mmCIF file of C-alpha atoms in Angstrom:
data_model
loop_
_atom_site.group_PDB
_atom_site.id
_atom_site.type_symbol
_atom_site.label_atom_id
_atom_site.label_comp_id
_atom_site.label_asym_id
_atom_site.label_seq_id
_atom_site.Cartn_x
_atom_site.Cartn_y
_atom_site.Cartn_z
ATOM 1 C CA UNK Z 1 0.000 0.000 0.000
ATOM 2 C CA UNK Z 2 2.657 2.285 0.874
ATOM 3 C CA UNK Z 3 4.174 1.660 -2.436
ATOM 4 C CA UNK Z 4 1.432 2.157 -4.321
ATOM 5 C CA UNK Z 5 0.708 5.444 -2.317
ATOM 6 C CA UNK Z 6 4.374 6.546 -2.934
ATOM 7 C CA UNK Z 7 3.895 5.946 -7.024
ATOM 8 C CA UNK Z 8 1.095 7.903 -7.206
ATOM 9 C CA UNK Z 9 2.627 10.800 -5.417
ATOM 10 C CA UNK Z 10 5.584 10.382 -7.879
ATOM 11 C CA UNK Z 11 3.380 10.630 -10.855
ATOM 12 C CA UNK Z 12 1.308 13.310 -9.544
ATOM 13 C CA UNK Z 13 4.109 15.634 -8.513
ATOM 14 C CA UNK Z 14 5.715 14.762 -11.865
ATOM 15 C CA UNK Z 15 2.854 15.544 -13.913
ATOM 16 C CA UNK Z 16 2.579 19.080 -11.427
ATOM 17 C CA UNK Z 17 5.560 19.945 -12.804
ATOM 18 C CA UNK Z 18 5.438 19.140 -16.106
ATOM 19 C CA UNK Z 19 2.319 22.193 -16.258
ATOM 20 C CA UNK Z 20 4.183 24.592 -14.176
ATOM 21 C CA UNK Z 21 7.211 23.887 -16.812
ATOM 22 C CA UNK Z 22 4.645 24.008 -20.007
ATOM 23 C CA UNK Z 23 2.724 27.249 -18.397
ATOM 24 C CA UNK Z 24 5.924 28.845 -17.716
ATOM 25 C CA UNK Z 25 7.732 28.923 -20.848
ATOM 26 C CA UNK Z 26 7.896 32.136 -22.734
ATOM 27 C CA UNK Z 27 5.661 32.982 -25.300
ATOM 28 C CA UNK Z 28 7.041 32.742 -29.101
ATOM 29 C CA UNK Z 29 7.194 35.235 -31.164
ATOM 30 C CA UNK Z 30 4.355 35.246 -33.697
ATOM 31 C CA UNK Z 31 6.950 36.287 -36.585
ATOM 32 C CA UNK Z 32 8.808 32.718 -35.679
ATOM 33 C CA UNK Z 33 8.157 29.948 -38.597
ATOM 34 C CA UNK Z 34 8.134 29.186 -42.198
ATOM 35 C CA UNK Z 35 6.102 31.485 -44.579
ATOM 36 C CA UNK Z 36 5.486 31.412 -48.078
ATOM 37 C CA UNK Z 37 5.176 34.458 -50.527
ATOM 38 C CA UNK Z 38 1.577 35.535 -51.359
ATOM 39 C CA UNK Z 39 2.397 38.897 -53.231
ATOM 40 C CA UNK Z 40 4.541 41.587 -53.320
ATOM 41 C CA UNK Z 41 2.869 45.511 -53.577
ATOM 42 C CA UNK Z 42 5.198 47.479 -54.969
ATOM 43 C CA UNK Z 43 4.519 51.123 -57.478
ATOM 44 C CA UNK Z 44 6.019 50.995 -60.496
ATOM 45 C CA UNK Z 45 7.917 54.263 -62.022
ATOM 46 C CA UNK Z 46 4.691 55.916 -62.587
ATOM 47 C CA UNK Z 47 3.620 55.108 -59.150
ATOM 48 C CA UNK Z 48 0.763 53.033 -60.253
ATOM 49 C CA UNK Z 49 1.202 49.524 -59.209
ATOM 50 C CA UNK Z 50 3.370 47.310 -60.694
ATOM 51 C CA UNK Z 51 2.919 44.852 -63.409
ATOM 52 C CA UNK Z 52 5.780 42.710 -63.266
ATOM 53 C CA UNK Z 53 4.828 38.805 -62.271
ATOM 54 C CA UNK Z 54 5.091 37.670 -58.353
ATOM 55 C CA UNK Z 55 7.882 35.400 -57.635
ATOM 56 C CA UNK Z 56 7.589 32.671 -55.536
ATOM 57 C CA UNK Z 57 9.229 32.597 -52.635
ATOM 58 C CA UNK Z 58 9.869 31.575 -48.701
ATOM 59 C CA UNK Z 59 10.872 33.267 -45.729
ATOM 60 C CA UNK Z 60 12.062 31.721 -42.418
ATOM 61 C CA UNK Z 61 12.383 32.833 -39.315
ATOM 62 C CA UNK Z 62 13.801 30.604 -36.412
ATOM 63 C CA UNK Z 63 12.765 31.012 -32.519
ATOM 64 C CA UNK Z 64 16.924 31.755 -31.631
ATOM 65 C CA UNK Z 65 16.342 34.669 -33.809
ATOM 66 C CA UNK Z 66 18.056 33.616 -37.545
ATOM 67 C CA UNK Z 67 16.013 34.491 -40.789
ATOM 68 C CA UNK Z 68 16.549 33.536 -44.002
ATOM 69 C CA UNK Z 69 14.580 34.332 -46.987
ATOM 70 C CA UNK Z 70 14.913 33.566 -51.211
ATOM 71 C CA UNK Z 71 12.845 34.757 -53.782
ATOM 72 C CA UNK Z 72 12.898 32.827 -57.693
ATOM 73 C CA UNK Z 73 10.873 35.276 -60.337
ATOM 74 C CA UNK Z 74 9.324 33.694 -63.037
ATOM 75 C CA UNK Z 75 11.177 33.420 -66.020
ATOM 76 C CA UNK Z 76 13.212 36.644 -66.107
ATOM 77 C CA UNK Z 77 16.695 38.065 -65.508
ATOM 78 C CA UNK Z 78 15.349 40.718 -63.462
ATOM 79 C CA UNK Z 79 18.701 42.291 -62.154
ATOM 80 C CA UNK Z 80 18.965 45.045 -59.555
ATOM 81 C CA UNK Z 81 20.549 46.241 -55.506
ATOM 82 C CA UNK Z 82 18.505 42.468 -54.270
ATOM 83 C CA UNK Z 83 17.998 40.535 -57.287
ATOM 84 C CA UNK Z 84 21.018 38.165 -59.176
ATOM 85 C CA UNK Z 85 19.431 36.474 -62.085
ATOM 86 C CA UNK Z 86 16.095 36.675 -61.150
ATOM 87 C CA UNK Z 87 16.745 35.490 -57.796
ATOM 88 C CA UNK Z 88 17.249 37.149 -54.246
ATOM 89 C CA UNK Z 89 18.008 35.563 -51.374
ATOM 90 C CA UNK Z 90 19.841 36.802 -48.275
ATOM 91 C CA UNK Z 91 20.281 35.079 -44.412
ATOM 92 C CA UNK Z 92 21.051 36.837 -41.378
ATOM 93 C CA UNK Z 93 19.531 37.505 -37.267
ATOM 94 C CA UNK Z 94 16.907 39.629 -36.158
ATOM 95 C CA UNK Z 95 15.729 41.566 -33.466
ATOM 96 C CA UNK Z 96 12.247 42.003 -32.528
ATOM 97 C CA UNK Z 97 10.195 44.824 -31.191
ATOM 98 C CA UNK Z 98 6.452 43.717 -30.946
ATOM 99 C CA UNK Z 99 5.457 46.518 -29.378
ATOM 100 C CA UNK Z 100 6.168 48.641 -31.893
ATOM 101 C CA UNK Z 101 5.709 45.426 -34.180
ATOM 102 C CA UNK Z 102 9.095 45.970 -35.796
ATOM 103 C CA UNK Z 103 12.094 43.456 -36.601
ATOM 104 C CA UNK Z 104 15.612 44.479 -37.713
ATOM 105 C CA UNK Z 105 16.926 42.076 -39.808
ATOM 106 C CA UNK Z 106 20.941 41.900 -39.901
ATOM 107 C CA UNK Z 107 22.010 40.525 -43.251
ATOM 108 C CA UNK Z 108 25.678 38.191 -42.961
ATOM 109 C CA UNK Z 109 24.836 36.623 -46.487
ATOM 110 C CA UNK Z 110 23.191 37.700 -49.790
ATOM 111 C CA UNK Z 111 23.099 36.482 -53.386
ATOM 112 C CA UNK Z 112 24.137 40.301 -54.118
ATOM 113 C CA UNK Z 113 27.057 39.863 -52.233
ATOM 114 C CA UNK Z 114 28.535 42.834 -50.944
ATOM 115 C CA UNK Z 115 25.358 45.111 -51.584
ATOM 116 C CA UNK Z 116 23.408 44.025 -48.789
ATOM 117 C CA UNK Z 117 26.628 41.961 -46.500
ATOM 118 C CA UNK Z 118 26.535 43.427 -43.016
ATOM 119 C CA UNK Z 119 24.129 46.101 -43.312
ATOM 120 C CA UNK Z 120 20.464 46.173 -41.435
ATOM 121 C CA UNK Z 121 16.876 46.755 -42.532
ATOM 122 C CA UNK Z 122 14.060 48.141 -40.102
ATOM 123 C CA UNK Z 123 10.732 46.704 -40.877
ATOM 124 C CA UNK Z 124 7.453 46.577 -39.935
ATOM 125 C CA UNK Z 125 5.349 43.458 -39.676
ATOM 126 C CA UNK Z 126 1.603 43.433 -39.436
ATOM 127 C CA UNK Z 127 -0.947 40.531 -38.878
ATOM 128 C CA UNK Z 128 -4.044 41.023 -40.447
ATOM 129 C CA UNK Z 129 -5.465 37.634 -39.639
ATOM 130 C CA UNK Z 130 -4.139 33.878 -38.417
ATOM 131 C CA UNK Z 131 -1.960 33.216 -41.469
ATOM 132 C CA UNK Z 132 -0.723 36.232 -42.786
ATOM 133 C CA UNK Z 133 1.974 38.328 -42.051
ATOM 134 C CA UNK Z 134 2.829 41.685 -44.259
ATOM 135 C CA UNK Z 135 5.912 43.375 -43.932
ATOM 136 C CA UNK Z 136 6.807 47.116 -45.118
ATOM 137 C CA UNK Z 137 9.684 49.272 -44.945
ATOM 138 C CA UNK Z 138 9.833 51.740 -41.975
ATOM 139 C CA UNK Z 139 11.373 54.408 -44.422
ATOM 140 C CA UNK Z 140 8.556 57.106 -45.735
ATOM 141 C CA UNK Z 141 10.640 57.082 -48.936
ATOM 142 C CA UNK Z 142 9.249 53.795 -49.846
ATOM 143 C CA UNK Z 143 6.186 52.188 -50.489
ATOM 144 C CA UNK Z 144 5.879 48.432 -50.809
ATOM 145 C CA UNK Z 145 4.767 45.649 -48.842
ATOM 146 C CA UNK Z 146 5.477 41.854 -48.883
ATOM 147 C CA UNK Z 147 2.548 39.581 -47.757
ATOM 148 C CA UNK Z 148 3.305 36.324 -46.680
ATOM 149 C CA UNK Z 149 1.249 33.129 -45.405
ATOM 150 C CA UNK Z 150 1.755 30.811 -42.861
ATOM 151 C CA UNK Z 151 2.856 27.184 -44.222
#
């Protein structure tokens, strides 16, 4: 009987602690996951929107605070400060501020090489609803947006 009484103390007090652990852990950042590209807003020269296709794309961003993201537009060379070939992709860390829902994303790699290597970005992220996520430059100067959905 004692045993039996000493077992089920065990497993209660273990299970007690398994919830305090599980209650106590901090929340994650909602920015934290996998996302794939939805559409990209940008204005074109004229400032009308533009016309050029969406590419497809992911973005990434891990819970220790990496980030990673690559872009592949449809059947173009599209060449310019981001884009190699068509292509853009860059990895780096982040820093979050959710209350001002902003991230700074640190770039250490980039298809562009040396364009975008060791310089930082202030943006600012947005949830409209469950599974999307839209980011825009903090700079008044410009004016697009990236939406992106959860995976």
């Amino acid at each position: 009987m004692k045993r039996l009484s000493l077992k089920i103390i065990t497993l209660l007090l273990a299970c007690i602690l398994a919830t305090l652990f599980y209650v106590q852990r901090p929340a994650q950042p909602k920015v934290v996951g996998t996302w794939r590209l939805v559409r990209i807003e940008s204005p074109g020269p004229d400032g009308k929107p533009s016309e050029a296709p969406d590419p497809t794309g992911i973005l990434i961003y891990t819970k220790d605070g990496h980030a990673a993201v690559q872009l592949m537009y449809p059947q173009t060379s599209l060449q310019n400060e981001f884009v190699h070939d068509g292509y853009e992709a860059t990895f780096g860390t982040y820093d979050l501020n959710e209350g001002k829902h902003q991230l700074i994303y640190h770039i250490e790699g980039s298809a562009t090489r040396e364009k975008l290597v060791g310089t930082s970005e202030t943006l600012r992220y947005d949830f409209p609803d469950r599974r999307h996520m839209i980011i825009r430059p903090t700079q008044p100067s410009q004016h697009w947006s990236v939406i992106w959905e959860r995976y």
